[in-house]
Short mmCIF file of C-alpha atoms in Angstrom, two decimals:
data_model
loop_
_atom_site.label_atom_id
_atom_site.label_comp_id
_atom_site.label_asym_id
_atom_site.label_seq_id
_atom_site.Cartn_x
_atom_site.Cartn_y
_atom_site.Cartn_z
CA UNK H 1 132.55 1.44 78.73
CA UNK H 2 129.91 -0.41 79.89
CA UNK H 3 125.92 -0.32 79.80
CA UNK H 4 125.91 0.58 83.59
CA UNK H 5 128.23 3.74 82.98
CA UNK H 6 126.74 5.26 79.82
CA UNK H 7 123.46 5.11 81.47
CA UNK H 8 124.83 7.45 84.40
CA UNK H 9 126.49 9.41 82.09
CA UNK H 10 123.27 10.36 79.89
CA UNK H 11 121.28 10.69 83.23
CA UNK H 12 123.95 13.40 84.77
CA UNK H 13 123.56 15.38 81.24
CA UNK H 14 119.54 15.25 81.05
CA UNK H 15 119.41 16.59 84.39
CA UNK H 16 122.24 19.58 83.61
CA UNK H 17 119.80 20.46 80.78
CA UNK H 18 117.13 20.75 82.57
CA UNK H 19 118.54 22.88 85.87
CA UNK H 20 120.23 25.25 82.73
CA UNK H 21 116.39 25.36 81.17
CA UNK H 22 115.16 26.45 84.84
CA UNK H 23 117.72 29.03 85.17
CA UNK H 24 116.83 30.95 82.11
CA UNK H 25 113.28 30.85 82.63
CA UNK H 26 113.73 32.99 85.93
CA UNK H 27 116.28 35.45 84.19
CA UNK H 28 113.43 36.36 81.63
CA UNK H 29 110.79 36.93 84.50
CA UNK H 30 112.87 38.79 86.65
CA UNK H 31 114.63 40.98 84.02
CA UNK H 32 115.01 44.88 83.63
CA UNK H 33 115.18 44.81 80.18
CA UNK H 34 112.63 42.46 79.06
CA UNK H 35 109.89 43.29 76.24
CA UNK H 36 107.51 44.26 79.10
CA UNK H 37 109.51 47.17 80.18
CA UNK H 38 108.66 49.31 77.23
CA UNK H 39 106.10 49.38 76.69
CA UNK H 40 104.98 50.54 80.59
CA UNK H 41 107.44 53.55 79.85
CA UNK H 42 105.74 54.48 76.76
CA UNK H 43 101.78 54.49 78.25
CA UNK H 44 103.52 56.38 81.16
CA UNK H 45 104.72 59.28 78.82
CA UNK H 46 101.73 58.71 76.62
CA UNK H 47 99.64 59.26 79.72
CA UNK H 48 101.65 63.06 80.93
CA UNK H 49 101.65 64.63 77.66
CA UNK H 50 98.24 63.73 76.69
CA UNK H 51 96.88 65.21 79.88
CA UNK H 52 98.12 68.55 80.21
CA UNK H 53 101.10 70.69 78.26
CA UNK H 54 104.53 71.66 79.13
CA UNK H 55 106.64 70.83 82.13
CA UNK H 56 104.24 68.34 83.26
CA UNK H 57 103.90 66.98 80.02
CA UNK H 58 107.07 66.66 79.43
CA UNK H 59 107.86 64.83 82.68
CA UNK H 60 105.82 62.28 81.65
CA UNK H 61 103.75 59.47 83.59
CA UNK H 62 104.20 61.25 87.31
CA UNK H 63 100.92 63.09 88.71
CA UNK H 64 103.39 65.21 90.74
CA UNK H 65 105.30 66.14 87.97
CA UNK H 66 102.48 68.48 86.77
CA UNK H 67 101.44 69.74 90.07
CA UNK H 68 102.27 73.22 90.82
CA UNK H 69 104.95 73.69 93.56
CA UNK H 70 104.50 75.89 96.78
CA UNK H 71 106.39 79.02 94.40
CA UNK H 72 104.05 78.30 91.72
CA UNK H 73 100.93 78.77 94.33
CA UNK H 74 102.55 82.16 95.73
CA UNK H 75 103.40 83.47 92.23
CA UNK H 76 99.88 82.70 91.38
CA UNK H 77 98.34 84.28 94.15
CA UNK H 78 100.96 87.32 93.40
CA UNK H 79 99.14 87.56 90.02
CA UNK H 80 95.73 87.05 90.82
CA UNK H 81 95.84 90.34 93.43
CA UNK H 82 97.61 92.20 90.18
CA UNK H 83 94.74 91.29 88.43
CA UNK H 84 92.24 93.10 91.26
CA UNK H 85 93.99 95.97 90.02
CA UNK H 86 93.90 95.63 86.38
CA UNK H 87 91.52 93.50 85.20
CA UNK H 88 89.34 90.13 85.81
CA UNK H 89 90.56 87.04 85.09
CA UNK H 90 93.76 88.12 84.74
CA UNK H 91 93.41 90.08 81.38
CA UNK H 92 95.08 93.69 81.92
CA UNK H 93 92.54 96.75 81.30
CA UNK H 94 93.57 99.17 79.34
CA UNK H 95 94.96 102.71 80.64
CA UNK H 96 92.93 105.29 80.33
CA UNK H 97 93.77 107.61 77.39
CA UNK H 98 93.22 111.43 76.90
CA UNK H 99 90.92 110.30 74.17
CA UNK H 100 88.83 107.96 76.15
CA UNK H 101 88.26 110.68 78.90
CA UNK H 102 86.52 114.22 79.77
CA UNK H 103 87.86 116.83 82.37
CA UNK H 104 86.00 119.63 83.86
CA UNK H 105 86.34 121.69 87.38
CA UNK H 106 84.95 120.40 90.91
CA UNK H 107 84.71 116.99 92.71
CA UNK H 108 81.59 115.48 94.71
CA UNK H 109 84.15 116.72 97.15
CA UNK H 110 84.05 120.49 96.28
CA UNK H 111 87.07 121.48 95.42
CA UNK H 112 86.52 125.44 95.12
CA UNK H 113 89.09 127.55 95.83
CA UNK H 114 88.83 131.03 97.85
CA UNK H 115 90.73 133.25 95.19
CA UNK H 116 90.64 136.12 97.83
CA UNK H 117 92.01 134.26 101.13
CA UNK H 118 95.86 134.70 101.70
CA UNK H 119 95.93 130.47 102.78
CA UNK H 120 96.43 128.08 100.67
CA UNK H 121 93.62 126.60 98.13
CA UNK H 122 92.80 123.44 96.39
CA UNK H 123 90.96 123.24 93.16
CA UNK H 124 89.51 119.74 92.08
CA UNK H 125 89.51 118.27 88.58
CA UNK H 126 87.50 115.70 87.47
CA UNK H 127 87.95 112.87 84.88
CA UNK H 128 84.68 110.97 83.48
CA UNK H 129 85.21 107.51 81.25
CA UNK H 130 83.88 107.61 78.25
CA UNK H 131 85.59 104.96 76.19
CA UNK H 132 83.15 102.23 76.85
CA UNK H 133 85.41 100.14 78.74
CA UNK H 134 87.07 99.58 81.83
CA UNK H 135 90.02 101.69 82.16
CA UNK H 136 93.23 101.84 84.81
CA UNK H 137 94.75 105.35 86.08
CA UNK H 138 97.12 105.81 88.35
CA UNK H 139 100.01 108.52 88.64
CA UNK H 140 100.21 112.35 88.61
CA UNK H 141 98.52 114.36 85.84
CA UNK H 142 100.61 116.97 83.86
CA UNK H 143 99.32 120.59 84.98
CA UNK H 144 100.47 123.49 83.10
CA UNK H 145 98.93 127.09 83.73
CA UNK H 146 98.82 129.45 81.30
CA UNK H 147 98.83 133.22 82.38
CA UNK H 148 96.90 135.88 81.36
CA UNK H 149 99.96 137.67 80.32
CA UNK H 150 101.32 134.47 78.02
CA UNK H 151 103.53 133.10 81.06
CA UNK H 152 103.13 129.71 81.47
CA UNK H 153 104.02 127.32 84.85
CA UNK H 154 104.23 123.92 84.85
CA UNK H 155 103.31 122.67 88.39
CA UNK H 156 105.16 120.32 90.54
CA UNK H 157 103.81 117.25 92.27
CA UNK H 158 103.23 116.23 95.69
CA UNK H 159 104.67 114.12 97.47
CA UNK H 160 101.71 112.06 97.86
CA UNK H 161 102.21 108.50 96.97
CA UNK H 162 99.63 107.61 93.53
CA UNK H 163 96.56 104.88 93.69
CA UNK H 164 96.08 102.56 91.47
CA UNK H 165 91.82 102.37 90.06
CA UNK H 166 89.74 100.71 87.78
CA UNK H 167 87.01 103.43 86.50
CA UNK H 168 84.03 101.36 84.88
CA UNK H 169 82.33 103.06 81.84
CA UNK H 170 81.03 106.39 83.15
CA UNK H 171 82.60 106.47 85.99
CA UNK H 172 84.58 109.36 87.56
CA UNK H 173 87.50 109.87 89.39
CA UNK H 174 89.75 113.81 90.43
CA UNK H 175 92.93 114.70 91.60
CA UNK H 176 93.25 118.16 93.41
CA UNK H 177 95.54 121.20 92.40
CA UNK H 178 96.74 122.95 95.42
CA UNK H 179 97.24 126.22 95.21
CA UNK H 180 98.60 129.45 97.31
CA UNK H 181 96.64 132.53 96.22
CA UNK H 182 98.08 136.26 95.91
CA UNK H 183 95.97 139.16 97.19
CA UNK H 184 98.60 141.58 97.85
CA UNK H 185 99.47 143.72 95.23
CA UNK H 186 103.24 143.92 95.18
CA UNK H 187 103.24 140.63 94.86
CA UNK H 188 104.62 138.67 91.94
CA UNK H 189 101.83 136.46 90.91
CA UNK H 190 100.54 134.54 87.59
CA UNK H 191 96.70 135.22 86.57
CA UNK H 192 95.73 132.16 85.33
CA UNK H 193 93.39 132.23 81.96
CA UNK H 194 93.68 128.50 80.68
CA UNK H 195 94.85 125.28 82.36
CA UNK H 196 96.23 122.25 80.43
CA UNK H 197 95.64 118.98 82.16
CA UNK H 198 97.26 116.03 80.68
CA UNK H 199 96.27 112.50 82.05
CA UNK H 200 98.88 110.40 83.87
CA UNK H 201 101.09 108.62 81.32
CA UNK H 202 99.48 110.78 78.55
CA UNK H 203 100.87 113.34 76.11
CA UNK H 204 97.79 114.82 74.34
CA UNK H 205 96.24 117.44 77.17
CA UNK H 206 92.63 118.66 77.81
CA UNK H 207 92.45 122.63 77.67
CA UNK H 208 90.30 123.93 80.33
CA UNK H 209 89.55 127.49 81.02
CA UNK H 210 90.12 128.83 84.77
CA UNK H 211 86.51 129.62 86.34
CA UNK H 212 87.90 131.01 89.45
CA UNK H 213 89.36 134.31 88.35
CA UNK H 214 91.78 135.78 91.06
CA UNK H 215 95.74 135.44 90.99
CA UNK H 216 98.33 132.83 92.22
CA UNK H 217 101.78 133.89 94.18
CA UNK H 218 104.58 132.95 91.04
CA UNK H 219 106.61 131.03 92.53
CA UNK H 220 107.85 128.61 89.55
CA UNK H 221 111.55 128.72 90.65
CA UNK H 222 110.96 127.75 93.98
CA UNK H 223 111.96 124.41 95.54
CA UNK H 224 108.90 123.81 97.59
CA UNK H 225 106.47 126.10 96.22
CA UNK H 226 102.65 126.66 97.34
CA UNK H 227 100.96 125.84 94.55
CA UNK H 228 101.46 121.65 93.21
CA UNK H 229 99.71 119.13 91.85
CA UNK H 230 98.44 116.04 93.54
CA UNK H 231 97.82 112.39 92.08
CA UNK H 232 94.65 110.88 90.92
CA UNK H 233 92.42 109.07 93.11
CA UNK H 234 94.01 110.68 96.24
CA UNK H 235 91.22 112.79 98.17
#
């Protein structure tokens, strides 16, 4: 071999090194899997679950991943009108209990029957909060009456449809008893001497004595009778 060719030779190799040196270098830039590719994951995740709690947290790294979606917004807005109806801020009120309540006879309405008129009636009950505390009623009340003679007739409901209502510490609310008098004396009829009320979604009753004197048609075992009960917070 001669001094000409070993030169070329050891030329051609220097320059294959370097071209292979060149190559590599733009492989590590360019890369997908380099050593600064994690740690950009890991502020990402760090970054979603120190900024809020589950689903978005656990996304990770995305500021849409922890926005709420359009169902979230409607289910929200769904649950704050519930609230309007049972509490503020979205904590529920309590019902109101037999125990957290009075009863007594009348309305700001009225609500005095004509014992001695052959049309039908309608006697108002009031209910006062006393608990302290907001309370929620809505529904029928239980209305049992309790004649003179030991019967007793447990009145059916209208078919009124029940409101919802918040009554604030001392506040009041009624429901109405409506009621078909008898005047005629062949009549079969029920002389009312007490009246249990119990509060919708109650089982312990208030015991209130009939002021009104008079006599109602009996008519227990009829379908559609006279005489029912209507809900609370209906006028």
């Amino acid at each position: 071999m001669s001094h000409r060719t070993a030169f070329r030779r050891g030329r051609t190799v220097a320059v294959a090194g370097l071209l292979a040196a060149a190559a590599f270098g733009l492989t590590a830039c360019n890369g997908t899997g380099g050593a600064d590719a994690a740690p950009a994951a890991s502020a990402a995740a760090d970054n979603g679950s120190g900024s809020s709690t589950g689903a978005g947290g656990a996304t990770g790294g995305s500021d849409r991943a922890g926005a709420p979606s359009a169902d979230a917004d409607k289910g929200a807005a769904t649950a704050a009108a519930a609230g309007d109806g049972t509490g503020r801020g979205g904590d529920q009120v309590a019902r109101c209990t037999t125990d957290g309540l009075q009863a007594g006879w009348g309305s700001e309405g009225g609500g005095v029957p004509d014992m001695k008129s052959d049309q039908q009636q309608t006697a108002a009950v009031w209910l006062k909060n006393i608990s302290g505390s907001p309370c929620r009623i809505s529904g029928f009340p239980g209305v049992q009456l309790k004649g003179t003679e030991g019967t007793t007739w447990d009145l059916r409901r209208s078919g009124k449809a029940p409101q919802p209502k918040v009554l604030k510490p001392n506040a009041h609310t009624s429901f109405t008893i409506t009621l078909l008098p008898s005047t005629r004396a062949d009549d079969r009829k029920v002389e009312p001497g007490q009246v249990l009320i119990t509060p919708p979604n109650e089982k312990k009753h208030f015991q209130l004595q009939w002021p009104y004197g008079g006599a109602i048609l009996d008519q227990s075992a009829a379908t559609r009778p006279g005489t029912f009960v209507n809900p609370v917070n209906v006028p």
